[in-house]
PDB file of C-alpha atoms in Angstrom:
ATOM      1  CA  LEU D   1       1.955  16.653   5.237  1.00 85.00           C
ATOM      2  CA  SER D   2       3.236  19.806   6.948  1.00 91.00           C
ATOM      3  CA  VAL D   3       4.445  18.028   9.889  1.00 89.00           C
ATOM      4  CA  SER D   4       7.735  16.296   9.755  1.00 90.00           C
ATOM      5  CA  SER D   5       7.722  12.749  10.759  1.00 91.00           C
ATOM      6  CA  LYS D   6      11.374  12.967  11.706  1.00 91.00           C
ATOM      7  CA  ALA D   7      12.591  12.811  15.053  1.00 94.00           C
ATOM      8  CA  ASN D   8      14.087  15.355  16.649  1.00 96.00           C
ATOM      9  CA  ALA D   9      15.236  13.313  19.907  1.00 97.00           C
ATOM     10  CA  LEU D  10      15.346   9.589  20.399  1.00 98.00           C
ATOM     11  CA  ILE D  11      15.027   8.165  23.994  1.00 98.00           C
ATOM     12  CA  LEU D  12      15.673   4.750  23.879  1.00 98.00           C
ATOM     13  CA  PHE D  13      14.929   2.234  26.266  1.00 97.00           C
ATOM     14  CA  ASN D  14      17.003  -1.307  25.950  1.00 95.00           C
ATOM     15  CA  PRO D  15      16.798  -1.040  22.030  1.00 96.00           C
ATOM     16  CA  VAL D  16      18.107  -3.199  20.114  1.00 93.00           C
ATOM     17  CA  MET D  17      21.022  -1.637  18.038  1.00 94.00           C
ATOM     18  CA  HIS D  18      23.137  -4.827  16.506  1.00 88.00           C
ATOM     19  CA  LEU D  19      21.065  -7.932  15.772  1.00 85.00           C
ATOM     20  CA  GLU D  20      23.741 -10.068  15.134  1.00 77.00           C
ATOM     21  CA  PRO D  21      23.530 -11.704  18.494  1.00 74.00           C
ATOM     22  CA  LEU D  22      19.727 -12.510  17.022  1.00 77.00           C
ATOM     23  CA  ALA D  23      20.917 -13.434  13.786  1.00 75.00           C
ATOM     24  CA  GLN D  24      20.452 -17.710  14.119  1.00 76.00           C
ATOM     25  CA  ARG D  25      17.080 -17.419  15.521  1.00 79.00           C
ATOM     26  CA  MET D  26      15.770 -15.285  12.490  1.00 78.00           C
ATOM     27  CA  ALA D  27      14.610 -17.117   9.154  1.00 79.00           C
ATOM     28  CA  ASP D  28      17.007 -14.930   7.254  1.00 81.00           C
ATOM     29  CA  PRO D  29      20.159 -14.788   9.097  1.00 78.00           C
ATOM     30  CA  GLU D  30      21.591 -11.630   6.452  1.00 82.00           C
ATOM     31  CA  MET D  31      18.093  -9.972   7.428  1.00 82.00           C
ATOM     32  CA  ALA D  32      20.339  -9.458  11.147  1.00 82.00           C
ATOM     33  CA  ARG D  33      22.683  -7.612   8.962  1.00 82.00           C
ATOM     34  CA  ARG D  34      20.503  -5.216   7.285  1.00 87.00           C
ATOM     35  CA  ILE D  35      18.359  -4.178   9.545  1.00 88.00           C
ATOM     36  CA  THR D  36      21.028  -3.749  12.198  1.00 91.00           C
ATOM     37  CA  PRO D  37      20.733  -0.004  13.609  1.00 93.00           C
ATOM     38  CA  ASN D  38      24.380   0.499  14.223  1.00 95.00           C
ATOM     39  CA  LEU D  39      25.556  -0.170  10.835  1.00 92.00           C
ATOM     40  CA  HIS D  40      23.356   2.263   9.387  1.00 92.00           C
ATOM     41  CA  LEU D  41      24.859   5.507  11.307  1.00 95.00           C
ATOM     42  CA  ALA D  42      24.937   7.943   9.464  1.00 94.00           C
ATOM     43  CA  PRO D  43      25.478  12.556  10.371  1.00 95.00           C
ATOM     44  CA  GLY D  44      22.251  14.006  11.259  1.00 93.00           C
ATOM     45  CA  ILE D  45      20.956  11.252  13.378  1.00 95.00           C
ATOM     46  CA  PRO D  46      19.029  13.111  15.741  1.00 97.00           C
ATOM     47  CA  PRO D  47      20.287  13.293  19.773  1.00 98.00           C
ATOM     48  CA  ALA D  48      19.598  10.086  21.862  1.00 98.00           C
ATOM     49  CA  ILE D  49      19.459   8.484  25.038  1.00 98.00           C
ATOM     50  CA  LEU D  50      19.879   5.017  25.933  1.00 98.00           C
ATOM     51  CA  PHE D  51      18.863   3.191  29.113  1.00 98.00           C
ATOM     52  CA  TYR D  52      19.944  -0.723  29.731  1.00 97.00           C
ATOM     53  CA  GLY D  53      21.054  -2.788  32.654  1.00 97.00           C
ATOM     54  CA  ASP D  54      24.408  -3.942  32.940  1.00 96.00           C
ATOM     55  CA  LYS D  55      23.078  -7.721  32.130  1.00 97.00           C
ATOM     56  CA  ASP D  56      21.266  -6.878  29.458  1.00 95.00           C
ATOM     57  CA  PRO D  57      22.452  -8.779  26.522  1.00 91.00           C
ATOM     58  CA  PHE D  58      21.639  -5.916  24.694  1.00 92.00           C
ATOM     59  CA  VAL D  59      24.323  -3.435  26.396  1.00 95.00           C
ATOM     60  CA  GLU D  60      27.169  -3.504  24.081  1.00 95.00           C
ATOM     61  CA  GLY D  61      25.023  -2.511  20.620  1.00 95.00           C
ATOM     62  CA  GLY D  62      24.255  -0.075  23.030  1.00 97.00           C
ATOM     63  CA  LYS D  63      27.908   1.505  23.603  1.00 97.00           C
ATOM     64  CA  GLU D  64      28.499   0.293  20.179  1.00 96.00           C
ATOM     65  CA  PHE D  65      26.001   2.995  19.039  1.00 97.00           C
ATOM     66  CA  VAL D  66      27.138   5.917  21.252  1.00 98.00           C
ATOM     67  CA  ALA D  67      30.599   5.409  20.416  1.00 97.00           C
ATOM     68  CA  ARG D  68      29.743   5.399  16.597  1.00 96.00           C
ATOM     69  CA  MET D  69      27.194   8.714  16.790  1.00 97.00           C
ATOM     70  CA  LYS D  70      30.018  10.905  18.824  1.00 96.00           C
ATOM     71  CA  GLU D  71      32.297   9.652  15.521  1.00 96.00           C
ATOM     72  CA  LEU D  72      29.958  11.469  13.599  1.00 96.00           C
ATOM     73  CA  GLY D  73      29.722  14.413  15.646  1.00 96.00           C
ATOM     74  CA  GLY D  74      26.372  14.011  17.178  1.00 96.00           C
ATOM     75  CA  ARG D  75      24.845  13.871  20.739  1.00 97.00           C
ATOM     76  CA  ALA D  76      23.911  10.269  22.500  1.00 98.00           C
ATOM     77  CA  GLU D  77      24.364   9.456  25.719  1.00 97.00           C
ATOM     78  CA  ILE D  78      23.895   5.601  27.989  1.00 98.00           C
ATOM     79  CA  HIS D  79      22.612   5.650  31.328  1.00 98.00           C
ATOM     80  CA  VAL D  80      23.280   1.494  32.546  1.00 97.00           C
ATOM     81  CA  SER D  81      22.152   0.038  35.558  1.00 96.00           C
ATOM     82  CA  PRO D  82      24.192  -2.253  37.825  1.00 96.00           C
ATOM     83  CA  ASP D  83      22.506  -5.435  38.365  1.00 96.00           C
ATOM     84  CA  GLN D  84      20.034  -4.983  36.278  1.00 96.00           C
ATOM     85  CA  VAL D  85      18.314  -6.941  33.059  1.00 95.00           C
ATOM     86  CA  HIS D  86      16.337  -6.073  30.329  1.00 93.00           C
ATOM     87  CA  GLY D  87      13.604  -4.268  30.764  1.00 93.00           C
ATOM     88  CA  PHE D  88      14.231  -3.417  34.511  1.00 94.00           C
ATOM     89  CA  PHE D  89      12.527   0.436  33.894  1.00 95.00           C
ATOM     90  CA  ASN D  90       9.454  -0.752  34.050  1.00 93.00           C
ATOM     91  CA  ARG D  91       9.232  -0.882  37.706  1.00 93.00           C
ATOM     92  CA  PRO D  92      10.232   1.422  40.654  1.00 94.00           C
ATOM     93  CA  PRO D  93      12.550   3.126  41.109  1.00 95.00           C
ATOM     94  CA  PHE D  94      13.907   2.337  37.862  1.00 95.00           C
ATOM     95  CA  LEU D  95      10.680   3.420  36.546  1.00 95.00           C
ATOM     96  CA  GLU D  96      10.807   7.042  38.148  1.00 95.00           C
ATOM     97  CA  GLU D  97      14.340   7.192  37.324  1.00 95.00           C
ATOM     98  CA  THR D  98      14.845   6.824  34.165  1.00 97.00           C
ATOM     99  CA  LEU D  99      11.464   8.883  33.222  1.00 95.00           C
ATOM    100  CA  TRP D 100      13.375  12.075  35.127  1.00 93.00           C
ATOM    101  CA  LYS D 101      16.874  11.240  33.330  1.00 96.00           C
ATOM    102  CA  SER D 102      14.940  11.683  30.346  1.00 96.00           C
ATOM    103  CA  ASP D 103      12.753  14.880  31.366  1.00 93.00           C
ATOM    104  CA  GLU D 104      16.639  16.358  31.865  1.00 94.00           C
ATOM    105  CA  PHE D 105      18.063  15.258  28.451  1.00 97.00           C
ATOM    106  CA  LEU D 106      14.491  16.973  26.977  1.00 96.00           C
ATOM    107  CA  VAL D 107      15.665  20.024  28.911  1.00 94.00           C
ATOM    108  CA  SER D 108      18.775  20.215  27.560  1.00 96.00           C
ATOM    109  CA  LEU D 109      17.148  20.083  24.240  1.00 97.00           C
ATOM    110  CA  GLY D 110      14.687  22.829  25.109  1.00 95.00           C
ATOM    111  CA  TYR D 111      12.239  20.563  24.368  1.00 94.00           C
ATOM    112  CA  LEU D 112      10.574  20.873  28.081  1.00 91.00           C
ATOM    113  CA  PRO D 113      11.252  23.567  30.342  1.00 91.00           C
ATOM    114  CA  PRO D 114      14.149  24.230  32.904  1.00 87.00           C
ATOM    115  CA  LYS D 115      12.336  22.239  35.581  1.00 73.00           C
ATOM    116  CA  PRO D 116      11.137  18.781  35.249  1.00 55.00           C
ATOM    117  CA  LYS D 117       7.981  18.098  37.344  1.00 61.00           C
ATOM    118  CA  GLU D 118       8.228  15.363  40.378  1.00 63.00           C
TER     119      GLU D 118
END
């Protein structure tokens, strides 16, 4: 109980930030609205980095998240890899690239030393 469970930073790989495209496949379509992260953003959300392929159907939700976070005064960045689909980061060279960018993000927040190891 002495350790907070609140995240200090978010590293998100292909997150589904807007669930409306999935609403028709849900037993309760209204649930999509209720659990859509982009509809519940508020000041104080931790800094975030998001990774997508440009052919991922959820990339627009990520762009919306980043824009909304900036409006709220938060920090969020998005990295979109060309010609890639959902889950692209699970194989080289994208695995290494996204992990390197994740390290750089954590360095910028002071959570890792200045030089990530190769």
